[in-house]
Amino acid sequence: KSLKDRVTAIQTQVNKDSDAINTICCRQKWLLDNRPEPIFECNTSGSCTWVNEKYCQLLQHDVEYFLGNGWKNGVYSEDLETVEKEWDKAIKDKRSSNSDHRVVDREGNIYNVRVTAIRNENYGYIGHIQILEEIKK
């Protein structure tokens, strides 16, 4: 085979692999979006990169509202400093994080929650919110 034929064969295989990876990613995103619990992802520096539909429904905002450091807007104001310190320390220590605190939705309803964020060395964090109690405003 000529060099051109080998390059074409490699490119064809790369395209097939890319299609398979895209299919897997779409499937995983669909599964995560349709889970009953609020789920989020953050990069290794702690910035939010994605939240699922249930997360958006809980706090009544769209995905873009939570990206970067926007997730902090959902933390109840009296708990924010403690939550930030725990999260910053987890990022600095390169470890997972657990936090019990309150979050508030767009209408002012408050929820006691347990947030668990599991650290992956290469990708950052994936976590979920467990609602412990709903407190009406």
CSV table of C-alpha atoms in Angstrom, one decimal:
chain,number,residue,atom,x,y,z
A,1,LYS,CA,0.0,0.0,0.0
A,2,SER,CA,1.1,3.5,-0.7
A,3,LEU,CA,1.5,6.1,2.1
A,4,LYS,CA,-1.7,7.8,0.8
A,5,ASP,CA,-3.7,4.6,1.1
A,6,ARG,CA,-2.4,4.1,4.7
A,7,VAL,CA,-3.3,7.7,5.7
A,8,THR,CA,-6.8,7.2,4.2
A,9,ALA,CA,-7.3,3.9,6.1
A,10,ILE,CA,-6.2,5.6,9.3
A,11,GLN,CA,-8.5,8.6,8.7
A,12,THR,CA,-11.4,6.2,8.0
A,13,GLN,CA,-10.7,4.4,11.3
A,14,VAL,CA,-10.4,7.7,13.2
A,15,ASN,CA,-13.8,8.8,11.8
A,16,LYS,CA,-15.4,5.5,12.9
A,17,ASP,CA,-13.9,5.8,16.4
A,18,SER,CA,-15.1,9.4,16.6
A,19,ASP,CA,-18.6,8.4,15.7
A,20,ALA,CA,-18.5,5.7,18.3
A,21,ILE,CA,-17.2,8.1,21.0
A,22,ASN,CA,-19.9,10.6,20.1
A,23,THR,CA,-22.6,7.9,20.4
A,24,ILE,CA,-21.3,6.9,23.8
A,25,CYS,CA,-21.2,10.5,25.0
A,26,CYS,CA,-24.7,11.3,23.8
A,27,ARG,CA,-26.0,8.1,25.5
A,28,GLN,CA,-24.3,9.0,28.8
A,29,LYS,CA,-25.5,12.5,28.7
A,30,TRP,CA,-29.1,11.3,28.1
A,31,LEU,CA,-28.8,8.9,31.0
A,32,LEU,CA,-27.5,11.6,33.3
A,33,ASP,CA,-30.1,14.1,32.2
A,34,ASN,CA,-32.8,11.6,32.9
A,35,ARG,CA,-31.6,10.6,36.4
A,36,PRO,CA,-34.0,11.5,39.2
A,37,GLU,CA,-31.4,13.3,41.2
A,38,PRO,CA,-29.6,16.6,40.5
A,39,ILE,CA,-26.2,15.9,39.0
A,40,PHE,CA,-23.3,18.3,38.1
A,41,GLU,CA,-19.8,18.2,36.7
A,42,CYS,CA,-16.9,20.5,37.5
A,43,ASN,CA,-13.4,20.8,36.0
A,44,THR,CA,-10.3,20.2,38.1
A,45,SER,CA,-10.2,23.8,39.1
A,46,GLY,CA,-13.7,23.6,40.5
A,47,SER,CA,-15.7,25.5,37.9
A,48,CYS,CA,-19.1,24.0,37.0
A,49,THR,CA,-19.1,22.7,33.4
A,50,TRP,CA,-22.5,21.0,33.3
A,51,VAL,CA,-25.7,20.3,35.3
A,52,ASN,CA,-28.5,17.9,34.4
A,53,GLU,CA,-32.1,18.8,33.9
A,54,LYS,CA,-33.1,17.8,37.4
A,55,TYR,CA,-30.6,20.2,38.8
A,56,CYS,CA,-32.2,23.0,36.7
A,57,GLN,CA,-35.7,22.0,37.8
A,58,LEU,CA,-34.7,22.0,41.5
A,59,LEU,CA,-33.4,25.5,41.5
A,60,GLN,CA,-35.6,26.8,38.6
A,61,HIS,CA,-32.8,28.1,36.4
A,62,ASP,CA,-31.3,27.1,33.1
A,63,VAL,CA,-27.9,25.4,32.7
A,64,GLU,CA,-26.0,28.6,31.8
A,65,TYR,CA,-27.0,30.1,35.2
A,66,PHE,CA,-24.9,27.5,37.0
A,67,LEU,CA,-21.8,27.4,34.8
A,68,GLY,CA,-18.4,28.6,36.1
A,69,ASN,CA,-19.1,29.9,39.6
A,70,GLY,CA,-22.8,30.4,39.0
A,71,TRP,CA,-23.6,27.4,41.1
A,72,LYS,CA,-22.8,29.5,44.1
A,73,ASN,CA,-26.0,31.6,43.4
A,74,GLY,CA,-28.1,28.6,44.5
A,75,VAL,CA,-26.4,28.2,47.9
A,76,TYR,CA,-28.3,29.8,50.7
A,77,SER,CA,-26.6,33.0,51.6
A,78,GLU,CA,-25.9,32.1,55.3
A,79,ASP,CA,-24.2,28.9,54.2
A,80,LEU,CA,-22.2,30.2,51.2
A,81,GLU,CA,-18.9,31.1,53.1
A,82,THR,CA,-18.7,27.6,54.7
A,83,VAL,CA,-19.5,25.9,51.4
A,84,GLU,CA,-16.9,27.9,49.5
A,85,LYS,CA,-14.2,27.1,52.1
A,86,GLU,CA,-15.0,23.4,51.9
A,87,TRP,CA,-15.0,23.4,48.1
A,88,ASP,CA,-11.8,25.5,47.8
A,89,LYS,CA,-10.1,23.2,50.3
A,90,ALA,CA,-11.2,20.1,48.3
A,91,ILE,CA,-9.9,21.6,45.1
A,92,LYS,CA,-6.6,22.5,46.7
A,93,ASP,CA,-6.2,19.1,48.4
A,94,LYS,CA,-7.3,17.3,45.2
A,95,ARG,CA,-9.9,15.3,47.0
A,96,SER,CA,-13.6,14.6,46.9
A,97,SER,CA,-16.0,16.8,48.8
A,98,ASN,CA,-19.1,16.3,50.9
A,99,SER,CA,-21.2,19.1,52.3
A,100,ASP,CA,-24.6,19.4,54.1
A,101,HIS,CA,-26.1,22.9,53.5
A,102,ARG,CA,-29.1,24.7,52.2
A,103,VAL,CA,-29.9,25.8,48.6
A,104,VAL,CA,-32.6,28.2,47.5
A,105,ASP,CA,-34.6,28.1,44.3
A,106,ARG,CA,-35.8,31.0,42.2
A,107,GLU,CA,-39.0,31.4,44.2
A,108,GLY,CA,-37.2,31.5,47.6
A,109,ASN,CA,-37.9,27.9,48.6
A,110,ILE,CA,-35.1,26.5,50.7
A,111,TYR,CA,-33.9,22.9,50.7
A,112,ASN,CA,-31.6,21.1,53.2
A,113,VAL,CA,-29.2,19.1,50.9
A,114,ARG,CA,-26.3,16.8,51.0
A,115,VAL,CA,-23.9,17.4,48.1
A,116,THR,CA,-21.3,14.8,47.2
A,117,ALA,CA,-18.6,15.6,44.6
A,118,ILE,CA,-16.3,12.7,43.6
A,119,ARG,CA,-12.9,13.7,42.2
A,120,ASN,CA,-11.5,12.1,39.1
A,121,GLU,CA,-7.8,12.8,38.6
A,122,ASN,CA,-8.1,13.5,34.9
A,123,TYR,CA,-11.6,15.0,34.5
A,124,GLY,CA,-12.5,16.9,37.6
A,125,TYR,CA,-15.6,16.3,39.6
A,126,ILE,CA,-19.0,14.7,39.2
A,127,GLY,CA,-21.5,15.0,41.9
A,128,HIS,CA,-25.1,14.9,43.0
A,129,ILE,CA,-27.4,16.6,45.3
A,130,GLN,CA,-29.6,14.6,47.8
A,131,ILE,CA,-32.6,16.6,49.1
A,132,LEU,CA,-32.8,16.0,52.8
A,133,GLU,CA,-35.7,18.3,53.5
A,134,GLU,CA,-37.8,21.0,51.8
A,135,ILE,CA,-38.5,24.1,53.8
A,136,LYS,CA,-41.1,26.4,52.2
A,137,LYS,CA,-40.4,30.1,52.2
